[in-house]
Coordinates of C-alpha atoms in Angstrom, one line a residue:
Chain Z
M229 CA -7.3 234.4 10.2
R230 CA -8.8 232.2 12.6
S231 CA -9.3 228.4 12.3
I232 CA -11.9 226.6 10.2
Q233 CA -13.4 225.2 13.4
E234 CA -12.8 228.7 15.1
Y235 CA -15.4 230.0 12.5
Q236 CA -17.7 227.4 12.9
E237 CA -17.8 227.7 16.3
I238 CA -19.1 231.5 15.8
I239 CA -21.8 230.1 13.8
S240 CA -23.0 227.6 16.2
V241 CA -23.2 230.0 19.1
E242 CA -24.7 232.6 16.7
L243 CA -27.4 230.1 15.4
D244 CA -28.4 229.1 19.0
K245 CA -28.9 232.3 19.7
F246 CA -31.3 233.0 17.0
L247 CA -33.1 229.7 17.2
E248 CA -33.8 230.8 21.1
E249 CA -35.6 233.8 19.8
V250 CA -37.5 232.1 17.2
K251 CA -41.4 231.5 18.2
G252 CA -42.5 228.6 19.9
T253 CA -45.4 228.3 17.5
E254 CA -46.3 225.5 15.0
L255 CA -44.8 227.4 11.7
Y256 CA -41.4 227.6 13.2
A257 CA -40.9 223.9 14.7
P258 CA -40.2 222.9 11.0
V259 CA -37.1 225.8 11.1
K260 CA -35.6 225.0 14.1
Y261 CA -35.9 221.3 13.0
V262 CA -34.2 221.9 9.7
L263 CA -31.3 224.3 11.4
G264 CA -30.5 221.9 14.3
L265 CA -29.9 219.2 11.4
G266 CA -26.1 220.0 11.6
G267 CA -23.9 220.3 8.6
K268 CA -20.5 221.6 8.4
R269 CA -22.0 225.5 7.8
M270 CA -19.0 226.5 5.4
R271 CA -21.3 229.1 3.6
P272 CA -21.5 231.4 6.9
V273 CA -17.8 230.5 7.7
L274 CA -17.0 231.7 4.3
T275 CA -18.8 235.1 5.0
L276 CA -16.7 235.2 8.2
M277 CA -13.5 234.3 6.1
G278 CA -13.9 237.0 3.7
T279 CA -14.4 239.7 6.6
D280 CA -11.1 238.5 8.2
M281 CA -9.5 239.0 4.7
F282 CA -10.3 242.5 4.8
D283 CA -9.4 242.7 8.8
G284 CA -13.3 244.0 9.1
K285 CA -14.9 244.1 12.5
L286 CA -15.8 240.4 12.4
P287 CA -18.7 240.5 14.7
D288 CA -20.4 243.0 12.4
S289 CA -20.6 240.0 9.7
Y290 CA -22.3 237.6 12.0
K291 CA -25.8 237.6 11.1
S292 CA -25.6 238.1 7.6
A293 CA -23.5 234.8 7.8
L294 CA -26.2 233.1 9.4
G295 CA -28.7 234.9 7.3
I296 CA -26.4 232.7 4.3
E297 CA -27.0 229.6 6.4
V298 CA -30.8 230.1 6.7
F299 CA -31.0 231.1 3.1
H300 CA -29.3 227.9 2.2
N301 CA -31.6 225.4 4.9
F302 CA -34.4 227.1 2.9
T303 CA -33.3 226.0 -0.2
L304 CA -32.7 222.5 0.9
L305 CA -36.4 222.5 2.3
H306 CA -37.9 223.3 -0.6
D307 CA -35.6 221.3 -3.0
D308 CA -36.6 218.4 -0.9
I309 CA -40.4 218.5 -1.4
M310 CA -39.6 218.9 -5.4
D311 CA -37.5 215.8 -5.5
D312 CA -39.5 213.8 -3.2
A313 CA -36.5 213.2 -1.0
P314 CA -37.4 210.9 2.2
L315 CA -34.1 212.0 4.0
R316 CA -31.7 214.8 4.8
R317 CA -28.7 214.6 6.6
G318 CA -30.1 211.2 7.9
S319 CA -33.1 212.7 9.2
K320 CA -36.8 212.8 7.8
T321 CA -37.4 215.7 5.6
V322 CA -40.0 218.1 7.0
H323 CA -42.4 217.2 4.3
E324 CA -41.9 213.7 5.4
K325 CA -42.0 214.3 8.9
W326 CA -44.5 217.0 8.7
D327 CA -46.2 217.7 5.5
V328 CA -45.9 219.3 2.2
N329 CA -47.6 222.3 3.1
A330 CA -45.7 222.8 6.3
A331 CA -42.9 222.4 4.5
I332 CA -43.8 225.2 1.9
L333 CA -45.0 227.8 4.2
S334 CA -42.0 227.1 6.9
G335 CA -39.5 227.5 3.8
D336 CA -41.2 230.9 2.8
V337 CA -40.8 232.2 6.6
M338 CA -37.2 230.9 6.6
F339 CA -36.6 232.9 3.5
V340 CA -37.8 236.0 5.2
Q341 CA -35.7 234.9 8.1
A342 CA -32.7 234.6 5.4
F343 CA -33.5 238.4 4.3
T344 CA -33.9 239.9 7.6
L345 CA -30.5 238.4 8.7
V346 CA -28.6 239.0 5.9
T347 CA -29.9 242.5 5.8
S348 CA -29.0 242.9 9.6
C349 CA -25.5 244.7 9.0
R350 CA -24.4 248.1 8.8
T351 CA -26.2 250.8 7.2
E352 CA -23.4 251.9 4.8
Y353 CA -23.0 248.3 3.3
L354 CA -27.2 247.6 3.0
R355 CA -27.4 248.4 -0.6
A356 CA -24.3 246.4 -2.0
V357 CA -25.1 243.5 0.3
I358 CA -29.0 243.4 -0.9
D359 CA -27.5 243.6 -4.9
I360 CA -25.4 240.8 -4.1
F361 CA -27.8 238.3 -2.4
N362 CA -30.9 239.0 -4.3
V363 CA -28.7 237.9 -7.8
T364 CA -27.2 235.0 -6.1
A365 CA -30.9 234.1 -4.6
I366 CA -32.9 234.7 -8.0
E367 CA -30.0 232.7 -9.6
V368 CA -30.2 229.6 -6.9
C369 CA -34.1 229.5 -7.9
E370 CA -32.9 229.0 -11.5
G371 CA -30.4 226.6 -11.1
Q372 CA -33.3 224.3 -9.3
Q373 CA -35.3 224.5 -12.7
L374 CA -32.6 223.7 -15.0
D375 CA -32.0 220.8 -12.3
M376 CA -35.6 220.0 -12.5
E377 CA -36.0 220.6 -16.3
F378 CA -32.7 217.4 -16.6
E379 CA -34.2 215.0 -14.8
T380 CA -37.2 214.3 -17.7
R381 CA -34.8 215.9 -20.3
E382 CA -32.5 213.6 -22.9
D383 CA -30.6 216.1 -24.6
V384 CA -28.8 217.7 -21.6
T385 CA -25.4 219.6 -22.7
L386 CA -22.4 219.6 -21.1
Q387 CA -22.4 223.4 -21.2
E388 CA -25.9 223.4 -19.9
Y389 CA -25.0 221.3 -16.8
L390 CA -22.4 223.5 -16.1
E391 CA -24.7 226.4 -16.0
M392 CA -26.9 224.4 -13.9
I393 CA -24.4 223.5 -10.9
K394 CA -22.7 227.1 -11.6
L395 CA -26.4 228.9 -10.6
K396 CA -27.4 226.1 -8.2
T397 CA -24.4 225.7 -5.8
S398 CA -21.4 227.7 -7.5
V399 CA -22.9 231.4 -7.0
L400 CA -23.8 231.2 -3.7
V401 CA -20.3 230.2 -2.2
G402 CA -19.2 233.3 -4.3
C403 CA -21.9 235.6 -2.6
A404 CA -20.7 234.2 0.8
L405 CA -17.1 235.2 0.4
E406 CA -18.1 238.6 -1.6
L407 CA -20.6 239.5 1.4
G408 CA -18.0 239.2 3.9
A409 CA -15.6 241.2 2.3
V410 CA -18.2 243.9 1.4
L411 CA -19.1 244.3 5.0
A412 CA -15.5 244.7 5.9
D413 CA -14.9 247.2 3.2
A414 CA -12.9 245.7 0.7
P415 CA -12.5 247.6 -2.7
K416 CA -14.8 246.6 -5.2
E417 CA -12.6 244.9 -7.3
D418 CA -11.1 242.9 -4.7
S419 CA -14.2 241.6 -3.1
R420 CA -15.5 240.4 -7.0
N421 CA -12.4 238.9 -7.3
L422 CA -12.8 237.2 -4.1
Y423 CA -16.4 236.2 -5.5
E424 CA -14.5 234.6 -8.6
F425 CA -12.6 232.5 -6.4
G426 CA -15.2 231.0 -4.6
L427 CA -17.1 230.8 -8.1
N428 CA -14.4 229.1 -9.6
L429 CA -13.9 226.6 -6.4
G430 CA -17.6 226.0 -6.3
M431 CA -17.6 224.5 -9.9
A432 CA -14.2 222.7 -9.4
F433 CA -15.8 221.3 -6.0
Q434 CA -19.0 219.8 -7.5
I435 CA -16.9 218.2 -10.6
M436 CA -14.9 216.5 -7.8
D437 CA -18.2 215.6 -6.0
D438 CA -19.2 214.0 -9.2
L439 CA -15.8 212.4 -9.6
L440 CA -15.6 210.8 -6.2
D441 CA -19.4 209.4 -6.3
V442 CA -17.7 207.0 -9.0
F443 CA -13.9 206.8 -8.3
G444 CA -13.3 207.8 -5.2
D445 CA -13.0 205.6 -2.1
A446 CA -16.7 204.5 -0.3
Q447 CA -15.2 204.2 3.0
V448 CA -13.1 207.9 3.2
F449 CA -16.2 209.2 0.9
G450 CA -18.9 207.8 3.2
K451 CA -20.9 207.0 0.4
Q452 CA -22.1 204.1 -1.7
V453 CA -19.8 204.1 -4.6
G454 CA -21.6 204.7 -8.2
G455 CA -24.9 206.2 -6.8
D456 CA -25.2 208.4 -9.3
I457 CA -25.0 205.7 -11.9
I458 CA -27.4 203.8 -10.8
T459 CA -29.8 206.8 -10.4
N460 CA -28.9 207.6 -14.2
K461 CA -28.1 211.3 -12.3
K462 CA -26.6 213.8 -15.6
T463 CA -23.3 214.3 -14.2
Y464 CA -20.3 215.6 -15.7
L465 CA -19.0 212.1 -16.0
L466 CA -22.4 210.8 -17.7
L467 CA -22.8 213.8 -19.9
K468 CA -19.2 213.7 -21.4
A469 CA -19.5 210.0 -22.3
L470 CA -22.3 210.5 -24.1
E471 CA -21.0 212.9 -26.0
E472 CA -17.9 211.0 -26.5
A473 CA -19.5 207.5 -27.5
N474 CA -19.2 205.9 -30.5
E475 CA -22.8 204.3 -31.9
S476 CA -22.3 201.2 -29.9
Q477 CA -21.0 203.0 -26.6
E478 CA -24.0 204.9 -26.7
V479 CA -26.6 202.0 -27.3
E480 CA -24.9 200.3 -24.6
L481 CA -25.2 203.4 -22.1
R482 CA -28.6 203.8 -22.9
K483 CA -29.7 200.7 -22.4
W484 CA -28.0 200.6 -18.7
M485 CA -29.8 203.8 -18.5
S486 CA -33.2 201.9 -19.4
N487 CA -35.5 201.5 -16.2
S488 CA -35.2 197.4 -17.0
V489 CA -32.0 197.2 -15.2
Q490 CA -32.2 194.8 -12.2
N491 CA -28.7 194.2 -11.0
P492 CA -27.3 197.7 -10.0
E493 CA -24.0 196.2 -9.2
K494 CA -23.6 195.0 -12.4
K495 CA -24.9 198.5 -13.6
V496 CA -22.2 200.6 -11.6
Q497 CA -19.1 197.9 -13.0
A498 CA -20.4 198.2 -17.1
V499 CA -20.8 202.0 -16.9
T500 CA -17.5 202.8 -15.0
A501 CA -15.7 200.8 -17.8
I502 CA -17.2 202.7 -20.7
F503 CA -16.6 205.9 -18.6
E504 CA -13.1 204.4 -18.7
D505 CA -12.7 203.5 -22.2
L506 CA -13.8 207.2 -23.1
Q507 CA -11.4 208.8 -20.5
V508 CA -14.2 210.6 -18.8
K509 CA -12.1 210.7 -15.8
E510 CA -9.2 212.4 -17.3
A511 CA -11.6 215.0 -19.0
A512 CA -13.0 215.6 -15.7
N513 CA -9.7 216.1 -13.5
Q514 CA -8.7 218.6 -16.5
L515 CA -11.5 220.5 -16.2
M516 CA -11.4 220.4 -12.4
E517 CA -7.9 221.7 -12.6
Q518 CA -9.0 224.6 -14.6
Y519 CA -11.5 225.7 -12.6
Y520 CA -9.4 225.3 -9.4
K521 CA -6.6 227.3 -11.7
K522 CA -8.8 230.1 -12.4
A523 CA -10.1 230.7 -8.8
L524 CA -6.6 230.7 -7.6
D525 CA -5.9 233.3 -10.2
A526 CA -8.8 235.7 -9.0
L527 CA -7.0 235.2 -5.4
G528 CA -3.9 236.0 -7.0
R529 CA -5.2 239.3 -8.4
I530 CA -6.5 240.6 -4.8
N531 CA -4.9 243.0 -2.9
V532 CA -4.1 242.1 0.6
A533 CA -0.8 240.4 2.5
P534 CA 0.5 237.3 1.3
E535 CA -0.2 235.2 4.4
K536 CA -4.3 236.1 3.8
K537 CA -3.9 234.5 0.3
A538 CA -2.0 231.6 1.9
Y539 CA -4.6 231.0 4.1
F540 CA -7.0 230.9 1.3
K541 CA -4.7 228.7 -0.9
G542 CA -4.5 226.5 1.9
F543 CA -8.3 226.5 2.7
A544 CA -8.7 225.3 -1.1
E545 CA -6.2 222.8 -1.1
Q546 CA -7.9 221.3 2.3
L547 CA -11.4 221.3 0.4
M548 CA -10.3 219.6 -2.8
K549 CA -8.2 216.8 -1.4
R550 CA -10.8 215.2 0.6
N551 CA -10.3 211.8 -0.9
H552 CA -6.8 211.5 -0.2
Chain D
M117 CA -53.6 263.6 -5.1
R118 CA -54.6 261.5 -8.5
S119 CA -57.8 259.4 -9.0
I120 CA -57.7 255.7 -7.8
Q121 CA -57.7 255.2 -11.5
E122 CA -55.0 256.8 -12.5
Y123 CA -52.9 255.2 -10.0
Q124 CA -53.9 251.8 -11.2
E125 CA -53.2 253.0 -14.5
I126 CA -49.4 253.6 -13.5
I127 CA -49.1 250.4 -11.7
S128 CA -50.7 248.6 -14.9
V129 CA -48.0 250.2 -17.4
E130 CA -44.9 249.8 -14.7
L131 CA -46.1 246.2 -14.3
D132 CA -46.1 245.5 -18.2
K133 CA -42.4 246.9 -17.8
F134 CA -41.3 244.8 -15.5
L135 CA -43.1 241.6 -17.2
E136 CA -41.4 242.6 -20.3
E137 CA -37.7 242.4 -18.9
V138 CA -38.5 239.1 -17.2
K139 CA -36.7 236.0 -18.9
G140 CA -38.6 233.8 -21.3
T141 CA -37.3 230.5 -19.5
E142 CA -40.0 227.6 -17.9
L143 CA -39.1 229.1 -14.3
Y144 CA -41.0 232.2 -15.4
A145 CA -44.2 231.1 -17.1
P146 CA -46.1 230.6 -14.1
V147 CA -45.0 234.1 -12.6
K148 CA -45.9 236.3 -16.0
Y149 CA -49.3 233.9 -15.7
V150 CA -50.2 234.6 -12.5
L151 CA -49.3 238.6 -12.6
G152 CA -51.2 238.8 -15.8
L153 CA -54.8 237.5 -14.4
G154 CA -55.5 240.8 -12.9
G155 CA -57.0 242.2 -10.0
K156 CA -57.6 245.6 -8.5
R157 CA -53.8 246.6 -7.8
M158 CA -55.3 247.8 -4.5
R159 CA -52.0 247.4 -2.3
P160 CA -49.6 249.0 -4.9
V161 CA -52.0 251.7 -5.5
L162 CA -52.3 252.2 -1.3
T163 CA -48.1 252.6 -1.7
L164 CA -48.6 255.7 -4.4
M165 CA -51.4 257.2 -1.9
G166 CA -49.0 257.2 0.8
T167 CA -46.3 258.8 -1.3
D168 CA -48.8 261.5 -2.7
M169 CA -49.9 262.4 0.8
F170 CA -46.6 263.7 1.9
D171 CA -45.9 264.9 -1.5
G172 CA -42.8 262.9 -2.3
K173 CA -41.8 262.1 -6.2
L174 CA -44.3 259.5 -7.4
P175 CA -42.0 257.7 -9.5
D176 CA -39.2 257.3 -6.7
S177 CA -42.3 254.6 -5.4
Y178 CA -43.2 252.7 -8.5
K179 CA -40.7 250.0 -8.1
S180 CA -41.7 249.5 -4.2
A181 CA -45.1 249.6 -5.1
L182 CA -45.0 247.1 -7.5
G183 CA -42.5 245.1 -5.3
I184 CA -46.0 244.8 -2.7
E185 CA -48.0 243.8 -5.8
V186 CA -45.6 241.0 -6.3
F187 CA -45.5 240.0 -3.0
H188 CA -49.2 239.7 -2.7
N189 CA -49.4 237.7 -5.8
F190 CA -46.8 235.2 -4.9
T191 CA -48.5 234.5 -1.4
L192 CA -51.8 233.9 -3.2
L193 CA -49.7 231.3 -5.6
H194 CA -48.3 229.6 -2.4
D195 CA -51.9 229.5 -0.7
D196 CA -53.2 228.0 -3.5
I197 CA -51.1 225.0 -3.4
M198 CA -52.0 224.7 0.5
D199 CA -55.6 225.0 -0.2
D200 CA -55.5 223.0 -2.9
A201 CA -57.6 225.6 -5.1
P202 CA -58.4 224.9 -8.7
L203 CA -59.1 228.8 -9.5
R204 CA -57.7 231.7 -9.3
R205 CA -59.5 235.0 -10.5
G206 CA -61.9 232.7 -12.9
S207 CA -58.6 231.1 -14.3
K208 CA -56.7 227.7 -13.6
T209 CA -54.3 227.9 -10.6
V210 CA -50.6 227.5 -11.1
H211 CA -50.0 224.2 -9.4
E212 CA -53.2 223.0 -11.6
K213 CA -52.2 224.6 -14.8
W214 CA -48.4 223.2 -14.4
D215 CA -47.8 221.3 -11.2
V216 CA -46.9 221.6 -7.2
N217 CA -43.2 222.0 -8.2
A218 CA -43.5 224.5 -10.4
A219 CA -45.9 226.3 -8.1
I220 CA -43.5 226.3 -5.3
L221 CA -39.8 227.5 -7.1
S222 CA -41.9 230.1 -9.1
G223 CA -43.5 231.5 -6.2
D224 CA -39.7 231.4 -4.4
V225 CA -38.4 233.5 -7.3
M226 CA -41.6 235.8 -7.3
F227 CA -40.3 236.0 -3.3
V228 CA -36.9 237.1 -4.5
Q229 CA -38.5 239.4 -7.5
A230 CA -40.9 241.0 -4.5
F231 CA -37.7 242.1 -2.6
T232 CA -35.4 243.0 -5.4
L233 CA -38.5 245.7 -6.4
V234 CA -39.3 246.6 -2.8
T235 CA -35.8 247.6 -2.2
S236 CA -35.2 249.4 -5.4
C237 CA -35.9 252.5 -3.8
R238 CA -33.6 255.6 -2.9
T239 CA -30.7 254.5 -0.2
E240 CA -31.4 256.3 2.5
Y241 CA -34.9 255.0 3.1
L242 CA -33.7 251.7 2.6
R243 CA -33.0 250.8 5.8
A244 CA -36.8 251.6 7.2
V245 CA -38.2 250.2 4.0
I246 CA -36.2 246.7 5.0
D247 CA -37.3 246.8 8.3
I248 CA -40.9 247.4 7.7
F249 CA -41.4 244.6 5.0
N250 CA -39.4 242.0 6.6
V251 CA -41.6 242.2 9.6
T252 CA -44.9 242.0 7.6
A253 CA -43.9 239.2 5.3
I254 CA -43.5 237.4 8.4
E255 CA -46.5 238.3 9.7
V256 CA -48.1 237.3 6.5
C257 CA -46.9 233.8 7.0
E258 CA -48.1 233.5 10.5
G259 CA -51.3 234.6 9.2
Q260 CA -51.6 231.8 6.9
Q261 CA -50.0 229.1 9.5
L262 CA -52.9 230.4 11.4
D263 CA -55.8 230.1 8.9
M264 CA -54.7 226.3 8.1
E265 CA -54.5 225.3 11.4
F266 CA -57.9 226.9 11.8
E267 CA -59.4 224.6 9.3
T268 CA -58.8 221.4 11.5
R269 CA -59.5 223.2 14.6
E270 CA -62.6 223.2 16.5
D271 CA -62.2 225.6 19.3
V272 CA -60.9 228.4 17.3
T273 CA -61.8 231.6 19.4
L274 CA -62.5 235.0 18.6
Q275 CA -59.6 236.8 19.2
E276 CA -57.5 234.2 17.4
Y277 CA -59.8 234.8 14.4
L278 CA -59.0 238.5 14.7
E279 CA -55.6 237.9 15.1
M280 CA -55.3 235.5 11.8
I281 CA -57.0 238.1 9.5
K282 CA -54.9 241.2 11.0
L283 CA -52.0 239.1 9.9
K284 CA -52.7 237.2 7.2
T285 CA -54.2 240.1 5.3
S286 CA -54.6 244.0 7.4
V287 CA -50.6 244.3 8.2
L288 CA -50.1 244.3 4.4
V289 CA -52.6 247.0 3.5
G290 CA -50.9 249.1 6.5
C291 CA -47.4 248.3 5.4
A292 CA -48.5 249.3 1.7
L293 CA -49.4 252.8 2.8
E294 CA -46.5 253.2 5.2
L295 CA -43.9 252.3 2.8
G296 CA -45.1 255.2 0.8
A297 CA -45.0 257.5 3.0
V298 CA -41.6 256.2 4.1
L299 CA -40.4 256.9 0.7
A300 CA -42.1 260.7 0.7
D301 CA -39.8 261.4 3.7
A302 CA -42.6 261.5 6.1
P303 CA -41.9 261.9 9.7
K304 CA -42.3 258.9 11.4
E305 CA -45.0 259.3 13.6
D306 CA -47.0 260.3 10.3
S307 CA -45.9 257.3 8.7
R308 CA -46.9 254.9 11.6
N309 CA -50.2 256.6 12.0
L310 CA -50.8 255.8 8.2
Y311 CA -50.0 252.4 8.8
E312 CA -52.5 252.3 11.6
F313 CA -55.1 253.6 9.1
G314 CA -54.2 251.1 6.9
L315 CA -54.3 247.9 9.5
N316 CA -57.9 249.0 11.0
L317 CA -59.3 249.9 7.3
G318 CA -58.4 246.5 6.6
M319 CA -60.1 244.3 9.6
A320 CA -62.9 246.4 9.0
F321 CA -63.0 245.3 5.2
Q322 CA -62.4 241.7 6.3
I323 CA -65.2 241.7 8.7
M324 CA -67.7 243.8 5.9
D325 CA -66.4 240.4 3.9
D326 CA -67.5 237.9 6.3
L327 CA -71.1 239.7 6.8
L328 CA -71.6 240.1 2.8
D329 CA -71.1 236.4 2.3
V330 CA -74.2 235.9 4.3
F331 CA -76.0 239.2 4.3
G332 CA -74.9 240.4 1.0
D333 CA -76.6 240.9 -2.1
A334 CA -76.0 238.3 -4.4
Q335 CA -76.5 240.6 -7.7
V336 CA -73.8 243.2 -6.1
F337 CA -71.3 241.2 -4.2
G338 CA -70.7 238.7 -7.1
K339 CA -70.3 235.7 -5.3
Q340 CA -73.1 232.7 -4.1
V341 CA -74.3 234.1 -0.8
G342 CA -73.5 231.8 2.0
G343 CA -70.7 230.3 0.5
D344 CA -68.7 230.6 3.7
I345 CA -71.7 228.6 5.5
I346 CA -71.8 225.8 3.1
T347 CA -68.0 225.6 3.5
N348 CA -68.2 225.9 7.1
K349 CA -65.6 228.4 7.1
K350 CA -64.6 229.9 10.6
T351 CA -65.8 233.5 10.0
Y352 CA -66.4 236.1 12.4
L353 CA -69.8 235.0 12.2
L354 CA -69.6 231.4 12.7
L355 CA -67.6 231.9 15.7
K356 CA -69.4 234.7 17.3
A357 CA -72.3 232.4 16.9
L358 CA -71.0 229.4 18.6
E359 CA -69.7 231.8 21.3
E360 CA -73.3 233.0 21.9
A361 CA -75.1 229.9 21.5
N362 CA -77.1 228.2 24.1
E363 CA -76.9 224.4 24.1
S364 CA -79.4 223.4 21.7
Q365 CA -78.7 226.3 19.0
E366 CA -75.1 225.0 19.5
V367 CA -75.9 221.6 18.8
E368 CA -78.0 222.5 15.6
L369 CA -74.9 224.7 14.4
R370 CA -72.6 221.6 14.7
K371 CA -75.4 219.2 13.0
W372 CA -75.4 221.8 10.1
M373 CA -71.3 222.0 10.0
S374 CA -71.1 217.9 9.7
N375 CA -70.5 216.4 6.7
S376 CA -73.8 214.6 6.5
V377 CA -75.7 218.1 4.9
Q378 CA -77.2 217.3 1.3
N379 CA -79.2 220.5 0.8
P380 CA -76.7 223.2 0.7
E381 CA -79.7 225.8 0.6
K382 CA -81.4 224.8 3.4
K383 CA -78.1 224.6 5.3
V384 CA -77.5 228.4 4.6
Q385 CA -81.5 229.4 5.3
A386 CA -81.0 227.2 8.7
V387 CA -77.6 228.8 10.0
T388 CA -78.6 232.2 8.7
A389 CA -81.8 232.1 11.2
I390 CA -79.4 231.1 14.1
F391 CA -77.1 233.9 13.4
E392 CA -80.2 236.0 13.2
D393 CA -81.5 235.0 16.3
L394 CA -78.2 235.4 18.0
Q395 CA -78.1 238.9 16.2
V396 CA -74.2 238.0 15.2
K397 CA -75.2 240.5 12.3
E398 CA -75.7 243.4 14.6
A399 CA -72.3 242.6 16.6
A400 CA -70.2 242.4 13.4
N401 CA -71.2 245.5 12.1
Q402 CA -70.7 247.1 15.8
L403 CA -67.0 245.6 15.7
M404 CA -66.5 246.4 11.9
E405 CA -67.6 250.6 13.1
Q406 CA -64.8 250.2 16.1
Y407 CA -62.2 249.3 13.3
Y408 CA -63.2 252.0 10.9
K409 CA -63.5 254.4 13.7
K410 CA -59.8 253.6 14.7
A411 CA -58.7 253.8 11.1
L412 CA -60.3 257.5 11.0
D413 CA -58.7 258.5 14.6
A414 CA -55.4 257.6 13.2
L415 CA -56.1 259.1 9.8
G416 CA -56.9 262.4 12.2
R417 CA -53.6 262.4 14.0
I418 CA -51.3 262.8 10.7
N419 CA -50.1 266.0 10.3
V420 CA -51.1 266.9 6.7
A421 CA -53.6 269.3 4.9
P422 CA -57.2 268.9 5.6
E423 CA -58.0 268.0 1.8
K424 CA -55.3 265.1 1.7
K425 CA -57.3 263.4 4.9
A426 CA -60.4 264.2 3.3
Y427 CA -58.9 262.2 0.1
F428 CA -58.5 259.0 2.3
K429 CA -61.8 259.5 4.4
G430 CA -63.7 259.6 0.8
F431 CA -61.5 256.3 0.1
A432 CA -62.7 254.5 2.7
E433 CA -66.4 255.4 2.3
Q434 CA -65.9 253.8 -1.1
L435 CA -64.1 250.7 0.3
M436 CA -66.8 250.2 2.9
K437 CA -69.8 250.9 0.5
R438 CA -69.7 248.5 -1.8
N439 CA -72.7 246.6 -0.7
H440 CA -74.8 249.6 -1.0

C-alpha cells in the first residue's frame, strides 16, 4: 500500500494528462474549469487503494479511477444547477460563470468522458466494471432526486433520509473501492465486502458531517457552525429531533424553521438547545458508530493479509477523526 | 431481412417491456412520458437491420437497439431545455410539463439507462460496442454545442454547418447500423462501410430536410413551408445563399433576417426568390446527391449477398423520396 498522498499524486498526474488531451473548444472549457477546481480526489484514491489491496497492477486502474472522479464532478456540476448554487469550492459554479445551457451540455459530455475512462480497463474486467458502475450511476441520480424532493416535503422520515444519503453519496464510495478490487482480479466475495466497507464508512461519514455542522469546532471544521440549521436542511439531527419532540418542542422547532426568523445566531442557539434536550447528538453518535462497526466488520471478512486490513482500518480512523 | 414495420413492431414490444420494469418514482415519470411520445424508432430499426444484414441472432441485438433509442430521446430531452422548446411531437416538453430540474435529472438517468441497454450485449462484443457508442455520444454533444453556437454567430461557414449536422445527427445513424453489424460478428471492414453508408445517408437526409422546408409540398411534408426562413435558421440554403450573394443580395437577405420583419409570408416569398436567383436549390440537390452516392458506394463495398444490398438500397430510396 502507498500513502494517501502518493495516490493523490498519481491521480493529479493522470488528471493533468487527461486535461491536456481535451479539445480546446467552448464545450470543454467548463469541463477543464470544474476538474481544475481541486478537491481531495478521495474517490479515485479509493479505487487505487482497492487495487493495491489485492496486489493488482496499479497503472491498470488509473483510467477507471479517473473516470470515477470525472463522474463525481459531473454530478456536482448538474446538482449545482438544480440547487442554484452560486459557488463550488469557493469559485463560481459553471451555470453562473457561463450559463445553464453550457452547464447542462458540458455536464453531459463529462458523463460520456466518465464512461469512457471507467471502461478503459482490461477487457476481461469490462462486464463486471460496467455492471457496478451503471448500477451506481443510476442510484446517484435517484439519490439526487430524493434530495430535491426533501426540500419541499415536510414529512421526510429518518429512514428516507438514510436511504437518500446512501444513494446520493455512499454507494459511490463503495463503487470506487470495489472497482479497484475488481481490476485487481479480487474474488467476488472480497470485492463485495470491500464495497460494504465503503458503503458503511460513507454512511458514518455523512452522519458525522451532520453532527459537525452543529457540534463541530468552527476553526477545525472550516465552516460556519449551524449552517444546516439556518437553512433548515433536513439533516439526521433535525429529522431525529422532529421524531422525538413532544408537542411544544415540535411547535418551537417548526417556529424556528419558518421563514420569518430574523436572527440566525439566535436560531442556531435555540435549535441546538432543543437538539440537546432531545439528545439527538447521542443518537447520531450511536448510529454513526453502528455504521462504522459494520464497515469494519465487512473489512474483517476480506481475505487479505492483516497489514492490508490494518491500512484500511487506519484510513477509516483518520477519516472519522477529522474533528479531533 | 424483415419489413421496416416488423422491426418497428419488435422495438415497440421491447420498449413496452422496458418501461414496465422502470420504477414508478417521480424521477422516472418524465422518462416514461418522453419514451411514450412515439416516433418512428428509426435508429433502433437500423440496428436490427444491421444485425440481419450479417445474419446475426436478432434477439441478441434488441437491448442495444433499444439503448440507441433511449439515448436519442435523452438528447431530445436535454436539447429541448437548451432550445427552450415548448413542444415535442405535439406534446409539452418535459421542462414545460415538469420543470428544468426534472428535465435535467431525468435526462441524466435516461443516459445511464441508455448505456446500460447498449452494453447489455454478448460480452465478446462489449469492447467494440462501447468504443463505437462512446465516440458517437461525445460527437453528438459536440454537434449540439455547435448548433447552439451557430444561433448567435453571424459568420457560420458552409463547412462548419456540414460538420454540425454530421456530429449532431448523422453519426448516430452510422453508429446504430454499425452496432447491429458488430453484434452479428461482421468483419470490421464491412461494419465500417455500413457506418459510412449510414453517415452519408444521414447527411443526404439532413440536406433534403433543409430543401423540403422551403421547396417541399406543405401537404406531404406536414409542416409549414418556410418555417426555417421565418426563424432565420442557418440551414444549408441560407448559408449557401449568403456565400453566393452579391452585395445588394446580401443586404436584402440580412434585412429580411433582421428582427423588424412584420409579415412572415412576405419574408418567405422574398427570401425564396433570392434562393432561386442564386440557384441554391440546385446546389443543395447536387450536394445531397453526392452524399447519397457516397452512401451507396459504401454499401457496394460490403461483402454480403446482392439481395441484402438491394434491401438497403431500397430503404435509402424510400427514405429520400418522401417528397414524391
